Coordinates of C-alpha atoms in Angstrom, one line a residue:
Chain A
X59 CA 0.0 0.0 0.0
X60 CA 1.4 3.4 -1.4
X61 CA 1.7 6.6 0.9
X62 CA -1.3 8.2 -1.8
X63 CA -3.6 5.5 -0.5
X64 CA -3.3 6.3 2.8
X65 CA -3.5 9.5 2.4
X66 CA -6.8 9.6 0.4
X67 CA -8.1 7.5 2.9
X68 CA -7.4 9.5 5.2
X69 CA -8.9 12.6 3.6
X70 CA -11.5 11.1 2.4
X71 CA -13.0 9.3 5.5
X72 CA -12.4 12.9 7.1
X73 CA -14.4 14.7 4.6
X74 CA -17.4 12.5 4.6
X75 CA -17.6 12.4 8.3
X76 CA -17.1 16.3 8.7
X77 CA -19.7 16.3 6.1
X78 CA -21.9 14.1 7.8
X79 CA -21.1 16.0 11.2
X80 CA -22.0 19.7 9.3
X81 CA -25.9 18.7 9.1
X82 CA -26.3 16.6 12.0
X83 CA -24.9 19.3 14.5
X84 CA -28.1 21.0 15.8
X85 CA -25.5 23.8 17.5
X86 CA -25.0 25.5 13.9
X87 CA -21.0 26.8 15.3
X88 CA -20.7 23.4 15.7
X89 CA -21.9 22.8 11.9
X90 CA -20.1 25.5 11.4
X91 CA -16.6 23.9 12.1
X92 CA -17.7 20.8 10.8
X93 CA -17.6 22.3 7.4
X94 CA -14.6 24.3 8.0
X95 CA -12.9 20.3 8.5
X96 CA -14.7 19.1 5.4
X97 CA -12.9 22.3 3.3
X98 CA -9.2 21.2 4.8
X99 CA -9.9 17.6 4.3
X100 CA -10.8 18.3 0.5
X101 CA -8.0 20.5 0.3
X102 CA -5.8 17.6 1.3
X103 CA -7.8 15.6 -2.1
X104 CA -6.5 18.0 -4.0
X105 CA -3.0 18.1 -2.6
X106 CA -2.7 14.3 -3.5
X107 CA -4.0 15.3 -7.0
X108 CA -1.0 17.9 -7.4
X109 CA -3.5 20.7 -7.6
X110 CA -1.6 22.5 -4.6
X111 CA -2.6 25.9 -5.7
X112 CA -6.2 24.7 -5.7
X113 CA -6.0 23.3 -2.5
X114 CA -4.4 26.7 -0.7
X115 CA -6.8 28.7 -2.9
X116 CA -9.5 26.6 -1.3
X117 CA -8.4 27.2 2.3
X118 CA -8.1 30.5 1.8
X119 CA -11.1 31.3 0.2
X120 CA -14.0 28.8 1.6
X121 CA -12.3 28.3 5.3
X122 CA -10.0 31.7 5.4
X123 CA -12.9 34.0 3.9
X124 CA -16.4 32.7 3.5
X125 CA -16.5 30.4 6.6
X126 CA -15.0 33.3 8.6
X127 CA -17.9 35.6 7.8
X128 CA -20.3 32.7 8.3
X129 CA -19.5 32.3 11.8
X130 CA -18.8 36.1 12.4
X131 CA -23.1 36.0 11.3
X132 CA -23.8 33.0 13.8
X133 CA -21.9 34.9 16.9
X134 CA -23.5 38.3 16.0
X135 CA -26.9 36.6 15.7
X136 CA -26.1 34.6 19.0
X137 CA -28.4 31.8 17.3
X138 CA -29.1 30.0 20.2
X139 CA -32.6 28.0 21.1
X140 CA -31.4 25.7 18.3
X141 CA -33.6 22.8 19.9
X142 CA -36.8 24.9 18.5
X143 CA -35.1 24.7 15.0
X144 CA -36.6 21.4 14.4
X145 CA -38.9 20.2 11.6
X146 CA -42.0 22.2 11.3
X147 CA -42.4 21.6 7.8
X148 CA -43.0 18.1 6.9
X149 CA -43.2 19.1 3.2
X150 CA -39.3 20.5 3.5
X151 CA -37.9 16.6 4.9
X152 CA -40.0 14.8 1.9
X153 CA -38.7 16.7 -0.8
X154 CA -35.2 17.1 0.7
X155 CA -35.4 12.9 1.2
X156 CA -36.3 12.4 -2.3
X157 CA -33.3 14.7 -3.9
X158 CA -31.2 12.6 -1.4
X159 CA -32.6 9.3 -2.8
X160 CA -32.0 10.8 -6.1
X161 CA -28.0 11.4 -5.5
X162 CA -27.6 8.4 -3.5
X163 CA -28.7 6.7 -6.7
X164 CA -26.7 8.6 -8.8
X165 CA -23.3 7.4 -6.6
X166 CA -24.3 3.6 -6.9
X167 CA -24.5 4.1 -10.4
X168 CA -21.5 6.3 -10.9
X169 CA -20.0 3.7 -8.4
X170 CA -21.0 0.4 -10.6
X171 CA -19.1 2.0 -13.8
X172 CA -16.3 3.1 -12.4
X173 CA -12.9 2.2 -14.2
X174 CA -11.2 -0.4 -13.1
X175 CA -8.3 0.5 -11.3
X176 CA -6.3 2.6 -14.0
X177 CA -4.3 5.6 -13.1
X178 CA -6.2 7.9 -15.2
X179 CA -3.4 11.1 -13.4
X180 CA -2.5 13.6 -16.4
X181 CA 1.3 13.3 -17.1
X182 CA 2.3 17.2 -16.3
X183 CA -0.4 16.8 -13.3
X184 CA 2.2 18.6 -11.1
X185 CA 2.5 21.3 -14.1
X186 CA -0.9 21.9 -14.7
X187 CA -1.8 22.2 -10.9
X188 CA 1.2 24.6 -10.1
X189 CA 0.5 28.4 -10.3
X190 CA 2.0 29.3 -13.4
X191 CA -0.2 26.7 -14.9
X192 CA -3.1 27.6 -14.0
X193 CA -2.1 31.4 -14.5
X194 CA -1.5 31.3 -18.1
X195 CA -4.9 28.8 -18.7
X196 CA -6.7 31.7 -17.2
X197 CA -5.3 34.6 -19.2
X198 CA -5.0 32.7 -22.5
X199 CA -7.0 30.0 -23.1
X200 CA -10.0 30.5 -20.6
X201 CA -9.7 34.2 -21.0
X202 CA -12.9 35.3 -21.6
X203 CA -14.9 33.3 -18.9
X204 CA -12.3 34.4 -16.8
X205 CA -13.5 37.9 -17.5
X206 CA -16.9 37.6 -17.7
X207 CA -17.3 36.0 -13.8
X208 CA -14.9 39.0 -12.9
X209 CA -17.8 41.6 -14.4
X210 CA -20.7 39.2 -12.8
X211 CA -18.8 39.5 -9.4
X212 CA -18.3 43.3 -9.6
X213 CA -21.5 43.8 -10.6
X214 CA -23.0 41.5 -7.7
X215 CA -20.4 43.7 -5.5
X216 CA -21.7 47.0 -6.9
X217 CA -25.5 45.7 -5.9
X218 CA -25.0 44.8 -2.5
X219 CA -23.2 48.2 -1.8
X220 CA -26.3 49.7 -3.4
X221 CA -28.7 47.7 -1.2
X222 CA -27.0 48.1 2.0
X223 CA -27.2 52.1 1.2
X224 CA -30.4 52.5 0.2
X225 CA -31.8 52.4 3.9
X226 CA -29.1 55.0 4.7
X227 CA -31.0 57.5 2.3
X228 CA -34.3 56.4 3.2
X229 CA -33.7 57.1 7.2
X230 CA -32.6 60.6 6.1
Chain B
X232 CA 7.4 2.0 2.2
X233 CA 10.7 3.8 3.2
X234 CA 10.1 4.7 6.7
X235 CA 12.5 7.7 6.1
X236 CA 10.7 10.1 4.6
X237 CA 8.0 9.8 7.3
X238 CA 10.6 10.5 10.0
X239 CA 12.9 13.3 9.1
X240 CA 10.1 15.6 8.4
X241 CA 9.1 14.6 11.9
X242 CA 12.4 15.2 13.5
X243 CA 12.8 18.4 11.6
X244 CA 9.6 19.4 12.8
X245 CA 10.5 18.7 16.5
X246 CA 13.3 20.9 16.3
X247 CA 11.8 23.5 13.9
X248 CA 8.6 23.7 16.7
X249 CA 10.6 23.7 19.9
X250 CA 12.8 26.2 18.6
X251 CA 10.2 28.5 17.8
X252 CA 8.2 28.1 20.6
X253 CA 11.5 29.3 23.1
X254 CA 11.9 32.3 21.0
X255 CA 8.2 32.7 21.4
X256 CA 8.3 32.1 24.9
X257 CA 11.3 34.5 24.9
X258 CA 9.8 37.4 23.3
X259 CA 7.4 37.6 26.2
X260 CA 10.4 38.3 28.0
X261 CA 11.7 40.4 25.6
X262 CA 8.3 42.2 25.5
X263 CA 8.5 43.3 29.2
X264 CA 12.4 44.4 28.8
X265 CA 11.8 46.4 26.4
X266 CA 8.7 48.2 27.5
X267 CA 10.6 48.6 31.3
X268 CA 13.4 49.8 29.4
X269 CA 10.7 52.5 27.3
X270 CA 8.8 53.6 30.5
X271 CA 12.3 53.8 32.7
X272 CA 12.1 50.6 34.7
X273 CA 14.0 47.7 35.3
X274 CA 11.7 44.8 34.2
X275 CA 12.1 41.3 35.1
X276 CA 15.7 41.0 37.1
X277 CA 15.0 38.1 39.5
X278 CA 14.9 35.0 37.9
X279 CA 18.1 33.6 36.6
X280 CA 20.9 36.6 35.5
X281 CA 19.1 39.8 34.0
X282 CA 16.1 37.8 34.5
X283 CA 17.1 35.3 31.5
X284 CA 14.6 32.3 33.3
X285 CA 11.7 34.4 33.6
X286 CA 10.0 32.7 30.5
X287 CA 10.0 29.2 32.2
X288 CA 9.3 30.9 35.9
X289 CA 6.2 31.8 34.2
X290 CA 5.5 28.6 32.0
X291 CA 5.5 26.7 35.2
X292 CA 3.4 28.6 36.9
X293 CA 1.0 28.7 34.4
X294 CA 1.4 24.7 34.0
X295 CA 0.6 24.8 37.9
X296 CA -2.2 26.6 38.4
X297 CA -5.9 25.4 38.4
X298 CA -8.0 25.5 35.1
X299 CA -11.2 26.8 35.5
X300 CA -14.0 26.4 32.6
X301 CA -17.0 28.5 33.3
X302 CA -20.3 26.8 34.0
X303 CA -21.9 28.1 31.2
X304 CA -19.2 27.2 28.4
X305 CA -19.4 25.1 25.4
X306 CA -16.8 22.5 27.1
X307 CA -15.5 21.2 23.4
X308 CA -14.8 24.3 21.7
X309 CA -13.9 26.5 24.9
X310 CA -11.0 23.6 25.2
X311 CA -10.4 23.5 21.0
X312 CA -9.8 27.5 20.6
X313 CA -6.2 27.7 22.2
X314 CA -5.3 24.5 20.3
X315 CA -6.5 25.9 16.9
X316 CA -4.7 29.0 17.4
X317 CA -1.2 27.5 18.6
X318 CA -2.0 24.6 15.6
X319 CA -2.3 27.5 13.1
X320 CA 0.1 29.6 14.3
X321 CA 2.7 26.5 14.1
X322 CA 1.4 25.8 10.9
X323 CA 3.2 28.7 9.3
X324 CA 6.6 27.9 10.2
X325 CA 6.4 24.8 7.9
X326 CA 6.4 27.4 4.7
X327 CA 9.3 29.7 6.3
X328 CA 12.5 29.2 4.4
X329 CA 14.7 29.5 7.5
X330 CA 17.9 28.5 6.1
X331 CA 19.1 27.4 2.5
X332 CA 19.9 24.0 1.4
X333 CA 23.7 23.2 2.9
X334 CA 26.0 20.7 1.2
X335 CA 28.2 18.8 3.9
X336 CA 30.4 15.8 2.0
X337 CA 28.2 15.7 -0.7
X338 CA 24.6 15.1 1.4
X339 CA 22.0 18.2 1.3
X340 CA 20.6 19.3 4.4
X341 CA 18.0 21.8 5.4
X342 CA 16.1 23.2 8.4
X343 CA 12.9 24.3 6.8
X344 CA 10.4 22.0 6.3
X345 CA 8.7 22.7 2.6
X346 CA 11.4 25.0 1.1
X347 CA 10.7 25.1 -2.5
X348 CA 6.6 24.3 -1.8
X349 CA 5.2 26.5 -5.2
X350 CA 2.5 28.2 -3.1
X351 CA 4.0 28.9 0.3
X352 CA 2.8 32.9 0.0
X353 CA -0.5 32.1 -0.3
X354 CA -0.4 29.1 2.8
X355 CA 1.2 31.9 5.1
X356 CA -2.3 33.8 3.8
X357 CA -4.6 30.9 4.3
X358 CA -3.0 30.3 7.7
X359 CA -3.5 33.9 8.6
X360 CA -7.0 34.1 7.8
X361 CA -7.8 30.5 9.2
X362 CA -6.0 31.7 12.2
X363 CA -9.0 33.7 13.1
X364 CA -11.2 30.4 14.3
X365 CA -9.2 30.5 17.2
X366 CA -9.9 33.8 18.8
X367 CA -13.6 33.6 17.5
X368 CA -14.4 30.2 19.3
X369 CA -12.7 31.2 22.1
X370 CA -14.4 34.6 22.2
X371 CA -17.7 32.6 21.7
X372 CA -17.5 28.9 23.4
X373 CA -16.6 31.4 27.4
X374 CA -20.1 32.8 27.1
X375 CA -19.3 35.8 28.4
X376 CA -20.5 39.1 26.8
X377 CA -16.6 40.7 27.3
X378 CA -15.3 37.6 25.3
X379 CA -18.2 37.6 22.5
X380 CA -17.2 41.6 22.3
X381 CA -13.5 40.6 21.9
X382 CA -14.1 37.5 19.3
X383 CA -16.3 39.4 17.3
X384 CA -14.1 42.8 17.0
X385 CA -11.3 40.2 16.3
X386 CA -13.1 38.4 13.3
X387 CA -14.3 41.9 11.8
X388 CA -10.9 43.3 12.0
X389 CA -9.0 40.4 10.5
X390 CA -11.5 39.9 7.6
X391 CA -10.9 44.0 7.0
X392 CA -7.1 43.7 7.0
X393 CA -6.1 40.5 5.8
X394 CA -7.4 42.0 2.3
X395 CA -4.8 44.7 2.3
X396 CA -2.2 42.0 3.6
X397 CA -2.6 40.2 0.7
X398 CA -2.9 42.9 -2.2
X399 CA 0.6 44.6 -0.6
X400 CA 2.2 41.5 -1.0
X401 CA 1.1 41.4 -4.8
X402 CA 3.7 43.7 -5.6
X403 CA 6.3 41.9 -4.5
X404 CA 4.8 38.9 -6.5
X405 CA 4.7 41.0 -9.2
X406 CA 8.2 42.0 -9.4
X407 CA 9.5 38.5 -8.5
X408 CA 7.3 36.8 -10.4
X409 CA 7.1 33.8 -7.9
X410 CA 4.6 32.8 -4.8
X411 CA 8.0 30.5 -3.9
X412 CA 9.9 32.0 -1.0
X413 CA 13.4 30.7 -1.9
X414 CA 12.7 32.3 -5.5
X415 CA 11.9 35.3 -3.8
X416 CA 14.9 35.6 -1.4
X417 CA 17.1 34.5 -4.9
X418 CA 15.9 37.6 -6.8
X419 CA 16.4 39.9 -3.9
X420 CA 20.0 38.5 -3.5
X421 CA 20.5 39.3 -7.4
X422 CA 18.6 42.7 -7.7
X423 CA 18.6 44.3 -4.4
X424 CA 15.3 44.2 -1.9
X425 CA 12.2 44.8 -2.3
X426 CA 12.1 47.1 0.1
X427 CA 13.5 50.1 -2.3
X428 CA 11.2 48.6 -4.9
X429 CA 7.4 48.4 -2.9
X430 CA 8.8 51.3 0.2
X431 CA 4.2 51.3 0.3
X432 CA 3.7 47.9 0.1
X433 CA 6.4 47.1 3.3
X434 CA 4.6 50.3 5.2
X435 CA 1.1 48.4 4.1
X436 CA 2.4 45.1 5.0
X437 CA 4.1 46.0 8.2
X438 CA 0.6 47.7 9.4
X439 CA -1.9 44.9 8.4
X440 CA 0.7 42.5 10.2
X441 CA 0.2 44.8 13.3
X442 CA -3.7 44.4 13.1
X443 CA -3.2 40.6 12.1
X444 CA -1.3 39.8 15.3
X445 CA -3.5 41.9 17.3
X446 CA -0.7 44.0 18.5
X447 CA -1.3 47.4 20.0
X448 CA -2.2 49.5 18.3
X449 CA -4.7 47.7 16.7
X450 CA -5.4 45.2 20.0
X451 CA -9.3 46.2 20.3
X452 CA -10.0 42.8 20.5
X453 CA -8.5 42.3 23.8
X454 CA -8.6 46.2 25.0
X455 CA -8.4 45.9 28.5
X456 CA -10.3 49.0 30.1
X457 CA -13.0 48.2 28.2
X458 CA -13.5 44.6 27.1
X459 CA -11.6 43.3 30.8
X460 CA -9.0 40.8 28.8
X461 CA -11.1 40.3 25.9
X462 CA -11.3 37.0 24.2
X463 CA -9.0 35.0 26.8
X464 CA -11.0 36.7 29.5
X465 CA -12.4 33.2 30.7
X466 CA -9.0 31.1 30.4
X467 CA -7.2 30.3 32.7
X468 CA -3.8 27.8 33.3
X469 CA -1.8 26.6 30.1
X470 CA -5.0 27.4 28.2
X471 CA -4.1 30.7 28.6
X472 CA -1.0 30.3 28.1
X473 CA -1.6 28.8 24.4
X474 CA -3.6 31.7 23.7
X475 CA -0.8 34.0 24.3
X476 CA 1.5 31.9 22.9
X477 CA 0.1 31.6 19.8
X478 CA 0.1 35.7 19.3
X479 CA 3.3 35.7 20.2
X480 CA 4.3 32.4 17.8
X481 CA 2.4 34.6 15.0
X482 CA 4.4 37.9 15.6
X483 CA 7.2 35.9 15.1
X484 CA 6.1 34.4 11.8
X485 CA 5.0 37.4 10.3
X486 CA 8.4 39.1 11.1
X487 CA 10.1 35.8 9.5
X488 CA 8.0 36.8 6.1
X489 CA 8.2 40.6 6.2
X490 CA 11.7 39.6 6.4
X491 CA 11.5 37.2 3.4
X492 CA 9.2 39.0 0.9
X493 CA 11.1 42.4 1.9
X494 CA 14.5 42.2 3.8
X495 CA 16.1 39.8 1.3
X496 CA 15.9 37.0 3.3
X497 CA 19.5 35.5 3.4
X498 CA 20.9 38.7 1.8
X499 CA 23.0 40.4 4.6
X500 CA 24.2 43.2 2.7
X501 CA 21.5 44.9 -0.4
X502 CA 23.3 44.7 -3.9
X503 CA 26.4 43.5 -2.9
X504 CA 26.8 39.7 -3.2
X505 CA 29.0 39.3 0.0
X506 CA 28.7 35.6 -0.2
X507 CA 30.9 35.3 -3.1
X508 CA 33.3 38.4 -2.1
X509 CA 34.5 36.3 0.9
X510 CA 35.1 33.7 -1.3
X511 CA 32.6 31.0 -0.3
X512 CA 30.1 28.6 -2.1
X513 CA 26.3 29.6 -1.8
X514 CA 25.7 26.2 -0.6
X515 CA 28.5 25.7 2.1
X516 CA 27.9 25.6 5.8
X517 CA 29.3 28.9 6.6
X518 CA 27.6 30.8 3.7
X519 CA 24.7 29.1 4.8
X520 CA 24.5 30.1 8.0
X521 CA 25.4 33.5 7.3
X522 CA 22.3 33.9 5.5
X523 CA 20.1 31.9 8.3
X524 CA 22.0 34.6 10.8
X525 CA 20.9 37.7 8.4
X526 CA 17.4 36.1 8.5
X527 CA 17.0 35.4 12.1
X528 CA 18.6 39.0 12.7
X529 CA 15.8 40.9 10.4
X530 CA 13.1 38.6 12.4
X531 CA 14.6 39.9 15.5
X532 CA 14.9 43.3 14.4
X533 CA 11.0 43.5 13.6
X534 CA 9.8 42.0 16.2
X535 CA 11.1 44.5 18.0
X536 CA 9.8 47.0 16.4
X537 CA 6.3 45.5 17.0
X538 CA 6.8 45.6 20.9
X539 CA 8.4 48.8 20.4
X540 CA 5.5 50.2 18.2
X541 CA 3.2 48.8 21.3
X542 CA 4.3 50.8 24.1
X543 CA 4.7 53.7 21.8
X544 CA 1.7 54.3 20.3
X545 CA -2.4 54.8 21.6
X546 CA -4.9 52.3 21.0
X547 CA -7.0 53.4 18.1
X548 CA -10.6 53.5 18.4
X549 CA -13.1 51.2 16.6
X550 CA -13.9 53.7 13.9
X551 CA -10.5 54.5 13.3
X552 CA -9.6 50.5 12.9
X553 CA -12.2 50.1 10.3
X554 CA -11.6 53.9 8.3
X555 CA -8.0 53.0 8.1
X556 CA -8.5 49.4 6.9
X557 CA -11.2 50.1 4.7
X558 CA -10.8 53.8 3.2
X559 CA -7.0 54.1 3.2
X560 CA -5.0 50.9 3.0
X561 CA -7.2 49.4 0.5
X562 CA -7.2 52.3 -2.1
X563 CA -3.0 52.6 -1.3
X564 CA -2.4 49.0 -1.9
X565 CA -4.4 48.6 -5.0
X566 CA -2.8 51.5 -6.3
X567 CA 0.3 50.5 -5.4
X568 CA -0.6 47.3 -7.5
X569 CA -1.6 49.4 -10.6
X570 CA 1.9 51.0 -10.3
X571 CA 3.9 48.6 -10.1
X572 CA 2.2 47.2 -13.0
X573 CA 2.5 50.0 -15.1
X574 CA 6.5 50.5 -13.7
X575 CA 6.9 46.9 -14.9
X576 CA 5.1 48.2 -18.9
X577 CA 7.5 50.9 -19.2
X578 CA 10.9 48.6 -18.2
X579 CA 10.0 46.0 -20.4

């Protein structure tokens, strides 16, 4: 057994159970930090897929930057009384149970045709995941998405300055 | 499998972490030195010659003393938040390039642990901002209005900053054209440091660093006449004594990378390559440590300019912390970006 085995194990039985842990906490800080786990343990995925600027770029963004604003929400809110959160709305679980039933079967299926034990790893995997790599993908070849979610992001920033100002002009 | 590549990052580890955690434990000492020797005192004196053992006097008496969890607390993450922050703050020596590769009888040795790792700027970063969960859960898990207060102002003040950290340190990316730290201490030996190059981007740097750490005076988070002791009011013991350690472990890896991405790193002398003027190879033991000397000197030097900018300087107030983040280091630092870019144009 190779030292990329273990490791995938490793990350992988972490990220399903930090998963698993993020919606069956009723604390939600304790969800929370569940999901903060599952980010690092997928970051270590990507590592063992050479991808290290994906996996940095994913700890810095979803557990450095997102999560951080998501908890700063939770403590500000002080969400407590999360006993009374529980389900009111019967029509929420059956829906919610049937997507699940839906994806579970999805992964038996994906599961049943898998390939058979081939290393399927690009040759230049290290090359392609490094910064440069992905650097000159993005401002050659992928140039114009690139741009276009840049626009879509300002403009979603420009909106939610607008939004968060409009009650200032209203209360004057 | 060969066992050895499992244990020499763990003895190099060992070394690296104990290492760093006596100097941490020693700039505590160094931090009330300095500030008796700023307000005309004598500081610490009793413990060991010019009080040189104060730092363990005071690790076992924190080791001693009884550790009190209040009532109220969330038990599991009131006990996780110091070991978050020390695990994070530990985390980023791993990516500091503390000394180069040294060649003795043909075998290559080196202290640091992921020397030529391709992202190592942007795991300092990630560490930096992940470093936050510490001081938020603690703030949060002591159920204590003064601790929530602290967390809180902690978590807004990071997120505002750590922005400005990062676009400062573009510069220096741009010009080096590398997120590798031994590529960036290599161009600085060639072409001078980066400090004549990005003088804004250090001063932005050197600030955001300041509000990183929490250092005075940016410490709102645990400002004492108002908050009591802020996030750590409710810890007690060795609990307490991560907590501290960890700011303290943090100061001293952000002076290690100021020093990296702006001091030249090994370089001892700017634009003079003294290495090979005495005559030695770059990768021979005493032109090795040389540089590891220059680099530990540089920390050194900056960390005491954060204690000395600590007892210098007021505390600002909330308003302040979030105007200067927000309205002035933000605009200077992507206009320092647009410069540099523009500079580079022209020299092409």
């Amino acid at each position: 057994m190779n030292l990329d085995v273990i490791l995938f194990a490793l990350f992988a039985i972490g990220a399903v159970a930090s998963a698993v842990f993020t919606i069956t906490r009723r604390n939600p800080v304790a969800a929370a930090m569940s999901l903060i786990g599952h980010f690092f343990m997928l970051a270590g995925l990507y590592l063992t897929l050479h991808a290290q600027f994906v996996a940095v770029v994913q700890v810095l963004v979803y557990a450095g930057a997102i999560m951080v604003l998501v908890v700063f929400v939770i403590m500000l809110l002080n969400l407590g009384n999360e006993q009374q959160l529980t389900e009111r709305i019967s029509m929420r679980t059956t829906i919610g149970t049937l997507v699940a039933a839906l994806f579970a079967m999805q992964v038996v299926t994906g599961l049943l045709a898998r390939p058979t034990g081939v290393n399927t790893q690009h040759a230049d995997a290290a090359m392609i995941g490094a910064t440069a790599g992905i650097g000159n993908a993005l401002f050659t070849t992928y140039i114009f998405p690139f741009e276009a979610v840049s626009i879509l992001l300002l403009a979603a920033l420009i909106g939610a300055v607008i939004l968060a100002k409009r009650h200032l002009h209203e209360g004057i | 499998m060969n066992l050895s590549i499992l244990i020499t990052p763990v003895i190099q580890a060992a070394i690296l972490v104990n290492v760093m955690l006596i100097g941490a434990a020693y700039m505590v000492l160094a931090e009330r030195k300095v500030a008796a020797w700023i307000q005309n005192r004598i500081g610490p004196n009793r413990v060991g010659p010019w009080g040189l053992f104060q730092s363990f006097a005071d690790v076992f008496k924190l080791y001693l003393k009884e550790d009190i969890v209040p009532a109220a607390a969330d038990k599991t993450f009131h006990s996780m938040a110091p070991v978050i922050s020390i695990a994070v703050a530990i985390t980023a020596y791993a990516i500091i390039p503390w000394m180069d590769n040294v060649n003795i009888g043909g075998t290559t040795y080196t202290l640091s642990m992921a020397p030529n790792m391709d992202v190592a700027l942007l795991v300092m970063l990630a560490m930096t901002s992940v470093g936050v969960y510490g001081i938020a859960l603690a703030g949060w898990s002591s159920n204590n209005k003064y601790s929530l207060m602290g967390g809180l102002r902690s978590t807004a003040q990071m997120i505002s900053y750590e922005l400005s950290m990062g676009l400062s340190a573009v510069g220096v990316l741009m010009i080096c054209g590398s997120l590798n730290l031994v590529d960036i201490i290599r161009y600085q030996t060639e072409h001078g440091w980066n400090v004549f190059y990005q003088p804004l981007a250090f001063v932005i740097f050197l600030v955001t660093a300041l509000a990183e750490t929490n250092r005075a005076p940016f410490d709102l988070p645990e400002a004492e006449p108002e908050l009591v002791g802020g996030y750590h009011t409710e810890y007690a013991s060795m609990k307490f004594g991560l907590l501290y350690l960890a700011e303290y472990a943090n100061i001293l890896a952000s002076s290690a990378i100021m020093a990296v991405l702006f001091l030249g790193g090994w370089d001892l002398i700017p634009f003079v390559d003294e290495i090979a003027l005495m005559g030695l190879a770059p990768d021979s033991l005493p032109a090795v440590l040389i540089g590891h000397a220059a680099l530990a000197g540089k920390a050194a030097l900056l960390v005491f300019v954060f204690i000395w900018i600590r007892w210098s300087l007021p505390r600002f107030r909330y308003d302040q912390l979030m105007n200067l983040g927000w309205k002035v280091l933000l605009p200077l630092s992507l206009a320092n970006i647009t410069i540099t870019g523009i500079v580079l144009l022209l020299m092409k």
